Amino acid sequence: MAVIQKHGKTYSQDLVCHKDNHPPAKIVPGCHKKWPEHTTSWSRPVARIWTVVLLLGTCLLYCARVAMPICAVSMAEQFGWSKRESGMVLGSFFWGYCFTQVFGGYVSDRVGGEKVLLLSAAAWGSMTAFTPILAHFCSQPILSMTLARFLMGLLQGVHYPSLASLCSQKVVESERGFLMSTVGSGSYLGTLVIGGAGSLMLDLYGWQSVFYVSGLLSVLWAYCMWKYLLKGEGPIITLESLGSSGAQSKLTKRHWLRLLKQPAVCAVIVTHLCTASTFFTLLSWLPTFFKDTFPDAKGWVFNVIPWLVAIPSSLFSGCLSDHLISQGFDTASVRKLMQFFSMGVSSVFTLLLCGTTTFPWAVAFVSATMGLTTFSHSGVSVNVQDLAPSCAGALFGVMNTCGAFSGVLMVYFSGYLIEATGSWASVFALITTVNLLGLCTFLAFAEARRVDIDSTKFRHHNIHI
């Protein structure tokens, strides 16, 4: 594990333009935005307001996303879907989700993440609210629902890359961990809210109510964000703002290739790929593990308690990382420490599930695993903003796309292992192996200095004491 070192920061390529006698650092053309170089960071009170708003937005994102899985059984009974058809509807979300990650980050880096978040939330919120109407008025509900879920994936795929871009533009380095970890906990909160309130609405008012309420609340959130935070400014996105000229596109490809050759950039991509793969695997197979191993156990216990632990754990990791950085500890070492807890310490509890254990201990081990996994919000998820703040959204989109594809593959492979070996120990051993691979890569190559700028000229004017 990397040793945390306390120091006074003696470098900052971000500040190269603050000295009149120093030539400005050259920004990679493929990542450079058409904005002024000095973007204004949020003040602490403004950042706190945005943190709450984005937390609520992420919570509603997951409420809308999980609405279909919750209602799938009722819809299948009403429309006569088979298991395969239900799986086709649910799985179509993933394909759309993968295709807009990079594009969403690319647009956010150029026009602002808040605009992309606003437009996408209004779109996927409306799509969610209109889902029951599409199901009833289409002659082939299976086709309309599959298309609706695919479009939901397309629209929601821009959310996290936009968050990464917005955070890199507006939040200072020492406060990024808290914002990203807090906003990230909205996914767990949304899963809990829709799991509880959605199930209640499903029983009392039918499956349509789950879509209506979650969709309309999402549209209301987008309206309030536009009205009170953006002050009613229109989220206009033009071709000029995207820098869509042919010459610019050629430069973009060349410099993106150069950026992706950086060891630190490759490290965050590989680490995020491993983190996402293991998280998706646990998320997909843990309910089945508990049903197979403890058939008489209460489902709400193992479906709720781990998420209740994950929310405060995510908040704590953000506060801890920001506190360490504000005290002068090396940023790269803090990111590595957070990732060590996320992938290293959590793997210890995952391995404990391999042995014979009781239901309470199994819930405790799973809760510890899921809680520690949230530390990645203050590790690799924020590190991309340290490395390339000028194109953090697009780079995070690359990471998330790789993570989503690898996650699906690992979920399928885990199912194969369970059938082939008849043992859950093989799955938990696989998760641990992938975690350790990602952790070793991150500890070996991760950095926190900017790599999206060419500071060769600037180095000649630096005097290190």
Tab-separated table of C-alpha atoms in Angstrom:
chain	number	residue	atom	x	y	z
A	1	MET	CA	0.000	0.000	0.000
A	2	ALA	CA	1.212	3.475	-0.751
A	3	VAL	CA	2.540	5.415	2.223
A	4	ILE	CA	0.654	8.631	2.898
A	5	GLN	CA	3.097	11.507	2.823
A	6	LYS	CA	2.381	14.952	4.183
A	7	HIS	CA	3.895	17.829	2.351
A	8	GLY	CA	3.441	21.342	1.154
A	9	LYS	CA	2.370	21.177	-2.451
A	10	THR	CA	5.358	22.296	-4.507
A	11	TYR	CA	3.812	21.940	-7.935
A	12	SER	CA	0.623	22.759	-9.706
A	13	GLN	CA	0.367	22.734	-13.442
A	14	ASP	CA	-3.174	23.980	-12.975
A	15	LEU	CA	-1.726	27.302	-11.876
A	16	VAL	CA	0.717	27.843	-14.694
A	17	CYS	CA	-1.245	30.792	-16.021
A	18	HIS	CA	-1.262	32.648	-12.723
A	19	LYS	CA	2.316	33.907	-13.138
A	20	ASP	CA	2.798	36.623	-15.692
A	21	ASN	CA	6.439	35.710	-16.272
A	22	HIS	CA	5.723	32.094	-17.061
A	23	PRO	CA	4.482	30.903	-20.423
A	24	PRO	CA	1.118	29.171	-20.262
A	25	ALA	CA	0.968	25.386	-20.400
A	26	LYS	CA	-0.150	23.952	-23.692
A	27	ILE	CA	-3.533	22.271	-23.447
A	28	VAL	CA	-4.095	19.097	-25.424
A	29	PRO	CA	-6.241	20.275	-28.371
A	30	GLY	CA	-8.366	17.160	-28.290
A	31	CYS	CA	-9.502	17.869	-24.758
A	32	HIS	CA	-9.496	21.663	-24.592
A	33	LYS	CA	-12.820	23.363	-24.138
A	34	LYS	CA	-13.865	26.525	-25.939
A	35	TRP	CA	-14.340	28.279	-22.607
A	36	PRO	CA	-12.021	30.768	-20.940
A	37	GLU	CA	-9.120	29.038	-19.283
A	38	HIS	CA	-10.036	30.316	-15.809
A	39	THR	CA	-13.304	28.627	-14.923
A	40	THR	CA	-14.759	29.838	-11.647
A	41	SER	CA	-15.015	27.224	-8.916
A	42	TRP	CA	-18.059	27.132	-6.693
A	43	SER	CA	-17.804	28.702	-3.282
A	44	ARG	CA	-18.298	26.273	-0.419
A	45	PRO	CA	-21.972	27.258	0.244
A	46	VAL	CA	-22.800	26.966	-3.461
A	47	ALA	CA	-20.978	23.631	-3.663
A	48	ARG	CA	-23.017	22.310	-0.733
A	49	ILE	CA	-26.274	23.316	-2.440
A	50	TRP	CA	-25.223	21.615	-5.661
A	51	THR	CA	-24.162	18.523	-3.695
A	52	VAL	CA	-27.662	18.152	-2.228
A	53	VAL	CA	-29.313	18.791	-5.588
A	54	LEU	CA	-27.093	16.286	-7.414
A	55	LEU	CA	-27.601	13.741	-4.620
A	56	LEU	CA	-31.359	14.045	-5.093
A	57	GLY	CA	-30.950	13.814	-8.874
A	58	THR	CA	-28.916	10.621	-8.627
A	59	CYS	CA	-31.479	9.193	-6.217
A	60	LEU	CA	-34.267	9.897	-8.726
A	61	LEU	CA	-32.095	8.484	-11.522
A	62	TYR	CA	-32.043	5.130	-9.747
A	63	CYS	CA	-35.729	5.358	-8.844
A	64	ALA	CA	-36.520	5.653	-12.550
A	65	ARG	CA	-33.947	3.002	-13.494
A	66	VAL	CA	-35.140	0.383	-10.990
A	67	ALA	CA	-38.850	1.008	-11.659
A	68	MET	CA	-38.903	-1.543	-14.475
A	69	PRO	CA	-37.198	-4.383	-12.537
A	70	ILE	CA	-39.650	-3.855	-9.665
A	71	CYS	CA	-42.672	-3.912	-11.975
A	72	ALA	CA	-41.379	-6.594	-14.362
A	73	VAL	CA	-43.255	-9.477	-12.709
A	74	SER	CA	-46.596	-7.653	-12.720
A	75	MET	CA	-46.113	-6.474	-16.305
A	76	ALA	CA	-45.138	-9.975	-17.426
A	77	GLU	CA	-48.347	-11.373	-15.906
A	78	GLN	CA	-50.502	-8.690	-17.541
A	79	PHE	CA	-48.943	-8.893	-21.008
A	80	GLY	CA	-48.082	-12.612	-20.980
A	81	TRP	CA	-44.297	-12.272	-21.265
A	82	SER	CA	-42.054	-15.283	-20.864
A	83	LYS	CA	-38.855	-15.199	-18.815
A	84	ARG	CA	-36.848	-14.698	-21.974
A	85	GLU	CA	-39.012	-11.769	-23.085
A	86	SER	CA	-38.792	-10.179	-19.643
A	87	GLY	CA	-35.026	-10.575	-19.771
A	88	MET	CA	-34.949	-8.933	-23.196
A	89	VAL	CA	-36.824	-5.899	-21.866
A	90	LEU	CA	-34.615	-5.578	-18.801
A	91	GLY	CA	-31.366	-6.184	-20.694
A	92	SER	CA	-32.077	-3.613	-23.409
A	93	PHE	CA	-31.278	-0.838	-20.919
A	94	PHE	CA	-27.638	-1.940	-20.772
A	95	TRP	CA	-27.043	-1.598	-24.512
A	96	GLY	CA	-28.302	1.943	-24.598
A	97	TYR	CA	-26.422	2.795	-21.408
A	98	CYS	CA	-23.050	1.861	-22.925
A	99	PHE	CA	-23.423	3.848	-26.134
A	100	THR	CA	-23.753	7.385	-24.696
A	101	GLN	CA	-21.094	7.354	-21.966
A	102	VAL	CA	-18.267	8.865	-24.013
A	103	PHE	CA	-20.547	11.163	-26.001
A	104	GLY	CA	-22.151	12.518	-22.805
A	105	GLY	CA	-18.766	13.261	-21.286
A	106	TYR	CA	-17.500	14.833	-24.531
A	107	VAL	CA	-20.457	17.223	-24.724
A	108	SER	CA	-20.257	18.017	-20.990
A	109	ASP	CA	-16.588	18.972	-21.258
A	110	ARG	CA	-17.476	21.556	-23.891
A	111	VAL	CA	-20.834	23.030	-22.911
A	112	GLY	CA	-20.981	22.255	-19.185
A	113	GLY	CA	-22.083	19.192	-17.272
A	114	GLU	CA	-25.044	20.988	-15.695
A	115	LYS	CA	-26.657	21.535	-19.113
A	116	VAL	CA	-26.308	17.895	-20.095
A	117	LEU	CA	-27.654	16.756	-16.720
A	118	LEU	CA	-30.664	19.049	-17.087
A	119	LEU	CA	-31.563	17.980	-20.610
A	120	SER	CA	-31.054	14.282	-19.952
A	121	ALA	CA	-33.052	14.327	-16.695
A	122	ALA	CA	-35.989	16.043	-18.384
A	123	ALA	CA	-35.822	13.449	-21.174
A	124	TRP	CA	-35.498	10.250	-19.117
A	125	GLY	CA	-37.996	11.559	-16.564
A	126	SER	CA	-40.543	12.115	-19.327
A	127	MET	CA	-39.764	8.719	-20.826
A	128	THR	CA	-40.399	7.066	-17.442
A	129	ALA	CA	-43.718	8.852	-16.959
A	130	PHE	CA	-44.896	7.890	-20.479
A	131	THR	CA	-43.894	4.221	-20.132
A	132	PRO	CA	-47.370	2.985	-19.022
A	133	ILE	CA	-48.969	4.892	-21.907
A	134	LEU	CA	-46.594	3.292	-24.408
A	135	ALA	CA	-47.321	-0.137	-22.952
A	136	HIS	CA	-51.108	0.209	-23.197
A	137	PHE	CA	-51.484	1.948	-26.542
A	138	CYS	CA	-48.946	-0.087	-28.516
A	139	SER	CA	-50.166	-3.271	-30.181
A	140	GLN	CA	-46.897	-5.016	-29.282
A	141	PRO	CA	-46.034	-4.052	-25.670
A	142	ILE	CA	-42.892	-6.188	-25.716
A	143	LEU	CA	-41.469	-4.104	-28.577
A	144	SER	CA	-42.457	-0.736	-27.125
A	145	MET	CA	-41.051	-1.611	-23.697
A	146	THR	CA	-37.797	-2.921	-25.161
A	147	LEU	CA	-37.390	0.286	-27.153
A	148	ALA	CA	-38.338	2.401	-24.126
A	149	ARG	CA	-35.713	0.700	-21.958
A	150	PHE	CA	-33.093	1.104	-24.685
A	151	LEU	CA	-33.861	4.827	-24.884
A	152	MET	CA	-33.741	5.046	-21.082
A	153	GLY	CA	-30.242	3.595	-21.216
A	154	LEU	CA	-29.194	6.091	-23.867
A	155	LEU	CA	-30.519	9.040	-21.859
A	156	GLN	CA	-29.207	7.928	-18.465
A	157	GLY	CA	-25.792	6.950	-19.839
A	158	VAL	CA	-24.672	10.590	-19.828
A	159	HIS	CA	-25.357	11.125	-16.108
A	160	TYR	CA	-22.126	10.015	-14.442
A	161	PRO	CA	-19.750	11.362	-17.130
A	162	SER	CA	-21.557	14.709	-16.809
A	163	LEU	CA	-21.102	14.606	-13.043
A	164	ALA	CA	-17.385	13.943	-13.458
A	165	SER	CA	-17.049	16.819	-15.932
A	166	LEU	CA	-19.029	19.225	-13.760
A	167	CYS	CA	-17.035	18.322	-10.656
A	168	SER	CA	-13.687	18.800	-12.413
A	169	GLN	CA	-14.794	22.217	-13.682
A	170	LYS	CA	-16.436	23.648	-10.572
A	171	VAL	CA	-15.061	21.901	-7.465
A	172	VAL	CA	-11.619	22.460	-5.969
A	173	GLU	CA	-9.377	19.421	-5.525
A	174	SER	CA	-9.707	19.251	-1.742
A	175	GLU	CA	-13.541	19.000	-1.901
A	176	ARG	CA	-14.075	16.649	-4.851
A	177	GLY	CA	-14.037	13.497	-2.756
A	178	PHE	CA	-16.927	14.613	-0.552
A	179	LEU	CA	-19.068	15.732	-3.483
A	180	MET	CA	-18.536	12.596	-5.560
A	181	SER	CA	-18.981	10.224	-2.626
A	182	THR	CA	-22.129	12.031	-1.459
A	183	VAL	CA	-23.650	12.122	-4.928
A	184	GLY	CA	-22.608	8.501	-5.454
A	185	SER	CA	-24.519	7.478	-2.339
A	186	GLY	CA	-27.666	8.671	-4.123
A	187	SER	CA	-27.623	5.419	-6.099
A	188	TYR	CA	-27.950	3.403	-2.883
A	189	LEU	CA	-30.569	5.780	-1.506
A	190	GLY	CA	-32.577	5.591	-4.717
A	191	THR	CA	-32.467	1.800	-4.683
A	192	LEU	CA	-33.772	1.789	-1.115
A	193	VAL	CA	-36.499	4.367	-1.780
A	194	ILE	CA	-37.885	2.715	-4.893
A	195	GLY	CA	-37.554	-0.711	-3.270
A	196	GLY	CA	-39.692	0.383	-0.331
A	197	ALA	CA	-42.056	3.046	-1.668
A	198	GLY	CA	-42.214	1.459	-5.125
A	199	SER	CA	-43.236	-1.921	-3.752
A	200	LEU	CA	-45.932	-0.232	-1.653
A	201	MET	CA	-47.307	1.702	-4.648
A	202	LEU	CA	-47.191	-1.475	-6.729
A	203	ASP	CA	-49.410	-3.292	-4.233
A	204	LEU	CA	-51.831	-0.407	-3.639
A	205	TYR	CA	-52.162	1.359	-6.986
A	206	GLY	CA	-50.691	-0.940	-9.625
A	207	TRP	CA	-47.421	-0.939	-11.545
A	208	GLN	CA	-48.336	2.157	-13.555
A	209	SER	CA	-48.119	4.357	-10.445
A	210	VAL	CA	-44.435	3.505	-9.943
A	211	PHE	CA	-43.581	4.903	-13.383
A	212	TYR	CA	-45.835	7.949	-13.056
A	213	VAL	CA	-44.480	9.046	-9.666
A	214	SER	CA	-40.771	8.439	-10.337
A	215	GLY	CA	-40.996	10.026	-13.798
A	216	LEU	CA	-42.881	13.138	-12.732
A	217	LEU	CA	-40.626	13.691	-9.719
A	218	SER	CA	-37.600	13.506	-12.032
A	219	VAL	CA	-39.092	16.103	-14.379
A	220	LEU	CA	-39.896	18.298	-11.361
A	221	TRP	CA	-36.278	17.993	-10.197
A	222	ALA	CA	-35.032	19.072	-13.634
A	223	TYR	CA	-37.417	22.059	-13.615
A	224	CYS	CA	-36.312	23.181	-10.145
A	225	MET	CA	-32.653	22.867	-11.140
A	226	TRP	CA	-33.284	24.998	-14.238
A	227	LYS	CA	-35.391	27.569	-12.372
A	228	TYR	CA	-33.396	28.085	-9.193
A	229	LEU	CA	-29.805	27.010	-9.874
A	230	LEU	CA	-29.408	27.877	-13.543
A	231	LYS	CA	-31.676	30.920	-13.109
A	232	GLY	CA	-33.858	30.018	-16.057
A	233	GLU	CA	-31.017	30.057	-18.580
A	234	GLY	CA	-31.771	27.927	-21.628
A	235	PRO	CA	-29.569	24.810	-21.947
A	236	ILE	CA	-28.649	25.593	-25.549
A	237	ILE	CA	-26.056	23.308	-27.143
A	238	THR	CA	-24.734	24.393	-30.538
A	239	LEU	CA	-22.464	22.675	-33.031
A	240	GLU	CA	-19.978	25.496	-32.596
A	241	SER	CA	-19.764	24.863	-28.858
A	242	LEU	CA	-19.000	21.197	-29.526
A	243	GLY	CA	-16.011	22.075	-31.701
A	244	SER	CA	-17.211	19.887	-34.553
A	245	SER	CA	-14.888	21.128	-37.317
A	246	GLY	CA	-13.037	18.551	-39.368
A	247	ALA	CA	-9.562	19.801	-38.437
A	248	GLN	CA	-10.452	19.758	-34.764
A	249	SER	CA	-11.666	16.158	-35.037
A	250	LYS	CA	-8.343	15.021	-36.520
A	251	LEU	CA	-6.415	16.703	-33.738
A	252	THR	CA	-8.732	15.165	-31.197
A	253	LYS	CA	-7.993	11.631	-32.349
A	254	ARG	CA	-4.230	12.154	-32.280
A	255	HIS	CA	-4.112	13.726	-28.849
A	256	TRP	CA	-6.615	11.289	-27.376
A	257	LEU	CA	-4.299	8.476	-28.419
A	258	ARG	CA	-1.430	10.259	-26.711
A	259	LEU	CA	-3.515	10.732	-23.576
A	260	LEU	CA	-4.530	7.070	-23.481
A	261	LYS	CA	-0.870	6.038	-23.658
A	262	GLN	CA	-0.211	7.649	-20.277
A	263	PRO	CA	0.324	4.913	-17.618
A	264	ALA	CA	-1.762	6.811	-15.059
A	265	VAL	CA	-4.715	7.058	-17.472
A	266	CYS	CA	-4.497	3.354	-18.323
A	267	ALA	CA	-4.366	2.616	-14.588
A	268	VAL	CA	-7.645	4.421	-13.826
A	269	ILE	CA	-9.372	2.699	-16.765
A	270	VAL	CA	-8.212	-0.773	-15.687
A	271	THR	CA	-8.994	-0.121	-12.029
A	272	HIS	CA	-12.460	1.238	-12.754
A	273	LEU	CA	-13.079	-1.737	-15.049
A	274	CYS	CA	-12.222	-4.128	-12.203
A	275	THR	CA	-14.235	-2.152	-9.639
A	276	ALA	CA	-17.335	-2.024	-11.838
A	277	SER	CA	-17.070	-5.710	-12.755
A	278	THR	CA	-16.933	-6.905	-9.156
A	279	PHE	CA	-19.684	-4.492	-8.073
A	280	PHE	CA	-22.054	-5.618	-10.853
A	281	THR	CA	-21.326	-9.251	-10.001
A	282	LEU	CA	-22.095	-8.780	-6.321
A	283	LEU	CA	-25.187	-6.734	-7.120
A	284	SER	CA	-26.502	-9.397	-9.488
A	285	TRP	CA	-25.707	-12.596	-7.577
A	286	LEU	CA	-25.892	-11.766	-3.850
A	287	PRO	CA	-29.705	-12.182	-3.637
A	288	THR	CA	-29.367	-15.600	-5.275
A	289	PHE	CA	-26.519	-16.498	-2.921
A	290	PHE	CA	-28.668	-15.760	0.119
A	291	LYS	CA	-31.675	-17.598	-1.316
A	292	ASP	CA	-29.587	-20.689	-2.066
A	293	THR	CA	-27.547	-20.684	1.140
A	294	PHE	CA	-30.200	-19.455	3.603
A	295	PRO	CA	-33.585	-20.335	2.038
A	296	ASP	CA	-35.553	-19.413	5.167
A	297	ALA	CA	-33.988	-15.954	5.559
A	298	LYS	CA	-36.045	-12.774	5.259
A	299	GLY	CA	-35.406	-11.133	1.893
A	300	TRP	CA	-35.693	-7.557	3.164
A	301	VAL	CA	-32.778	-8.152	5.557
A	302	PHE	CA	-30.117	-8.910	2.949
A	303	ASN	CA	-31.684	-6.569	0.370
A	304	VAL	CA	-31.775	-3.525	2.669
A	305	ILE	CA	-29.061	-3.693	5.341
A	306	PRO	CA	-26.028	-3.647	2.993
A	307	TRP	CA	-27.360	-0.494	1.292
A	308	LEU	CA	-28.043	1.160	4.647
A	309	VAL	CA	-24.374	0.569	5.483
A	310	ALA	CA	-23.177	1.767	2.073
A	311	ILE	CA	-24.691	5.258	2.370
A	312	PRO	CA	-22.831	6.453	5.529
A	313	SER	CA	-19.720	4.597	4.400
A	314	SER	CA	-19.679	6.541	1.132
A	315	LEU	CA	-20.130	9.842	2.972
A	316	PHE	CA	-17.371	8.974	5.434
A	317	SER	CA	-14.894	8.134	2.677
A	318	GLY	CA	-15.486	11.488	1.013
A	319	CYS	CA	-15.031	13.421	4.253
A	320	LEU	CA	-11.894	11.443	5.111
A	321	SER	CA	-10.205	11.916	1.738
A	322	ASP	CA	-10.947	15.652	1.604
A	323	HIS	CA	-9.722	16.083	5.184
A	324	LEU	CA	-6.435	14.335	4.451
A	325	ILE	CA	-5.847	16.439	1.322
A	326	SER	CA	-6.722	19.684	3.111
A	327	GLN	CA	-4.193	18.750	5.812
A	328	GLY	CA	-1.471	18.634	3.155
A	329	PHE	CA	-1.224	14.905	2.453
A	330	ASP	CA	-0.233	13.906	-1.056
A	331	THR	CA	-3.314	13.666	-3.286
A	332	ALA	CA	-2.136	10.570	-5.158
A	333	SER	CA	-1.438	8.741	-1.898
A	334	VAL	CA	-4.888	9.618	-0.554
A	335	ARG	CA	-6.531	8.284	-3.719
A	336	LYS	CA	-4.519	5.068	-3.385
A	337	LEU	CA	-5.478	4.718	0.276
A	338	MET	CA	-9.179	5.033	-0.560
A	339	GLN	CA	-8.826	2.457	-3.324
A	340	PHE	CA	-6.943	0.124	-0.974
A	341	PHE	CA	-9.962	0.092	1.338
A	342	SER	CA	-12.351	-0.275	-1.621
A	343	MET	CA	-10.636	-3.211	-3.309
A	344	GLY	CA	-8.150	-4.597	-0.784
A	345	VAL	CA	-9.886	-4.587	2.600
A	346	SER	CA	-13.283	-5.365	1.064
A	347	SER	CA	-11.810	-8.493	-0.543
A	348	VAL	CA	-10.997	-9.845	2.920
A	349	PHE	CA	-14.681	-9.847	3.822
A	350	THR	CA	-15.575	-11.292	0.415
A	351	LEU	CA	-13.231	-14.226	1.038
A	352	LEU	CA	-14.842	-14.814	4.424
A	353	LEU	CA	-18.054	-15.667	2.553
A	354	CYS	CA	-16.300	-18.686	1.038
A	355	GLY	CA	-16.369	-20.588	4.301
A	356	THR	CA	-19.265	-21.999	6.252
A	357	THR	CA	-21.014	-19.205	8.123
A	358	THR	CA	-24.338	-18.279	9.707
A	359	PHE	CA	-26.881	-15.911	8.208
A	360	PRO	CA	-26.112	-12.959	10.547
A	361	TRP	CA	-22.379	-13.250	9.841
A	362	ALA	CA	-23.034	-13.509	6.097
A	363	VAL	CA	-25.100	-10.302	6.204
A	364	ALA	CA	-22.337	-8.634	8.228
A	365	PHE	CA	-19.634	-9.691	5.738
A	366	VAL	CA	-21.694	-8.554	2.746
A	367	SER	CA	-22.496	-5.233	4.446
A	368	ALA	CA	-18.808	-4.646	5.162
A	369	THR	CA	-17.931	-5.532	1.572
A	370	MET	CA	-20.501	-3.182	0.058
A	371	GLY	CA	-19.670	-0.415	2.510
A	372	LEU	CA	-15.946	-0.544	1.797
A	373	THR	CA	-16.559	-0.742	-1.955
A	374	THR	CA	-18.020	2.777	-1.817
A	375	PHE	CA	-14.556	4.143	-0.966
A	376	SER	CA	-13.824	4.046	-4.707
A	377	HIS	CA	-15.936	7.213	-5.033
A	378	SER	CA	-13.027	8.996	-3.339
A	379	GLY	CA	-10.396	6.946	-5.155
A	380	VAL	CA	-10.401	6.041	-8.822
A	381	SER	CA	-13.661	7.894	-9.566
A	382	VAL	CA	-12.124	11.212	-8.494
A	383	ASN	CA	-8.631	10.465	-9.781
A	384	VAL	CA	-9.768	10.947	-13.378
A	385	GLN	CA	-10.538	14.570	-12.490
A	386	ASP	CA	-7.040	14.988	-11.060
A	387	LEU	CA	-5.445	13.647	-14.239
A	388	ALA	CA	-7.471	15.348	-16.960
A	389	PRO	CA	-9.867	18.038	-15.707
A	390	SER	CA	-10.198	19.506	-19.212
A	391	CYS	CA	-11.700	16.251	-20.549
A	392	ALA	CA	-12.724	14.427	-17.358
A	393	GLY	CA	-16.256	13.773	-18.615
A	394	ALA	CA	-15.201	12.055	-21.827
A	395	LEU	CA	-12.475	10.074	-20.059
A	396	PHE	CA	-14.910	8.958	-17.364
A	397	GLY	CA	-17.249	7.914	-20.159
A	398	VAL	CA	-14.508	5.669	-21.559
A	399	MET	CA	-13.988	4.181	-18.096
A	400	ASN	CA	-17.690	3.590	-17.500
A	401	THR	CA	-18.208	2.031	-20.923
A	402	CYS	CA	-15.383	-0.439	-20.313
A	403	GLY	CA	-16.711	-1.134	-16.828
A	404	ALA	CA	-20.258	-1.783	-18.054
A	405	PHE	CA	-19.197	-4.215	-20.778
A	406	SER	CA	-16.791	-6.085	-18.525
A	407	GLY	CA	-19.398	-6.157	-15.762
A	408	VAL	CA	-21.923	-7.961	-17.945
A	409	LEU	CA	-19.306	-10.448	-19.084
A	410	MET	CA	-18.257	-11.162	-15.504
A	411	VAL	CA	-21.876	-11.618	-14.399
A	412	TYR	CA	-22.370	-14.215	-17.145
A	413	PHE	CA	-19.070	-15.934	-16.345
A	414	SER	CA	-19.958	-16.086	-12.650
A	415	GLY	CA	-23.176	-17.893	-13.549
A	416	TYR	CA	-21.139	-20.392	-15.527
A	417	LEU	CA	-18.815	-20.955	-12.546
A	418	ILE	CA	-21.751	-21.581	-10.230
A	419	GLU	CA	-23.198	-24.194	-12.571
A	420	ALA	CA	-19.824	-25.811	-13.314
A	421	THR	CA	-18.487	-25.992	-9.757
A	422	GLY	CA	-21.682	-25.973	-7.726
A	423	SER	CA	-19.911	-23.700	-5.246
A	424	TRP	CA	-20.209	-20.000	-4.446
A	425	ALA	CA	-16.591	-19.995	-3.274
A	426	SER	CA	-15.406	-19.913	-6.896
A	427	VAL	CA	-17.372	-16.710	-7.538
A	428	PHE	CA	-16.054	-14.982	-4.433
A	429	ALA	CA	-12.516	-16.076	-5.304
A	430	LEU	CA	-12.963	-14.611	-8.808
A	431	ILE	CA	-14.180	-11.319	-7.329
A	432	THR	CA	-11.174	-11.176	-5.023
A	433	THR	CA	-8.745	-11.925	-7.861
A	434	VAL	CA	-10.181	-9.183	-10.078
A	435	ASN	CA	-10.136	-6.741	-7.167
A	436	LEU	CA	-6.485	-7.441	-6.395
A	437	LEU	CA	-5.555	-7.065	-10.068
A	438	GLY	CA	-7.157	-3.631	-10.213
A	439	LEU	CA	-5.685	-2.594	-6.869
A	440	CYS	CA	-2.120	-3.563	-7.809
A	441	THR	CA	-2.452	-1.668	-11.088
A	442	PHE	CA	-3.691	1.447	-9.290
A	443	LEU	CA	-1.044	1.343	-6.570
A	444	ALA	CA	1.718	0.906	-9.147
A	445	PHE	CA	0.771	3.509	-11.756
A	446	ALA	CA	-1.773	5.952	-10.330
A	447	GLU	CA	-0.794	9.630	-10.110
A	448	ALA	CA	-2.581	12.879	-9.341
A	449	ARG	CA	-0.684	15.296	-11.599
A	450	ARG	CA	-2.316	16.621	-14.735
A	451	VAL	CA	-1.541	14.699	-17.903
A	452	ASP	CA	-3.873	16.571	-20.253
A	453	ILE	CA	-1.398	19.464	-20.585
A	454	ASP	CA	2.006	19.724	-22.181
A	455	SER	CA	4.151	21.325	-19.495
A	456	THR	CA	7.566	20.731	-21.106
A	457	LYS	CA	8.033	24.416	-21.728
A	458	PHE	CA	6.875	25.252	-18.237
A	459	ARG	CA	9.405	22.939	-16.590
A	460	HIS	CA	12.296	25.118	-17.803
A	461	HIS	CA	10.839	28.021	-15.810
A	462	ASN	CA	10.233	26.061	-12.629
A	463	ILE	CA	12.635	26.379	-9.715
A	464	HIS	CA	12.258	23.576	-7.186
A	465	ILE	CA	13.650	24.268	-3.728
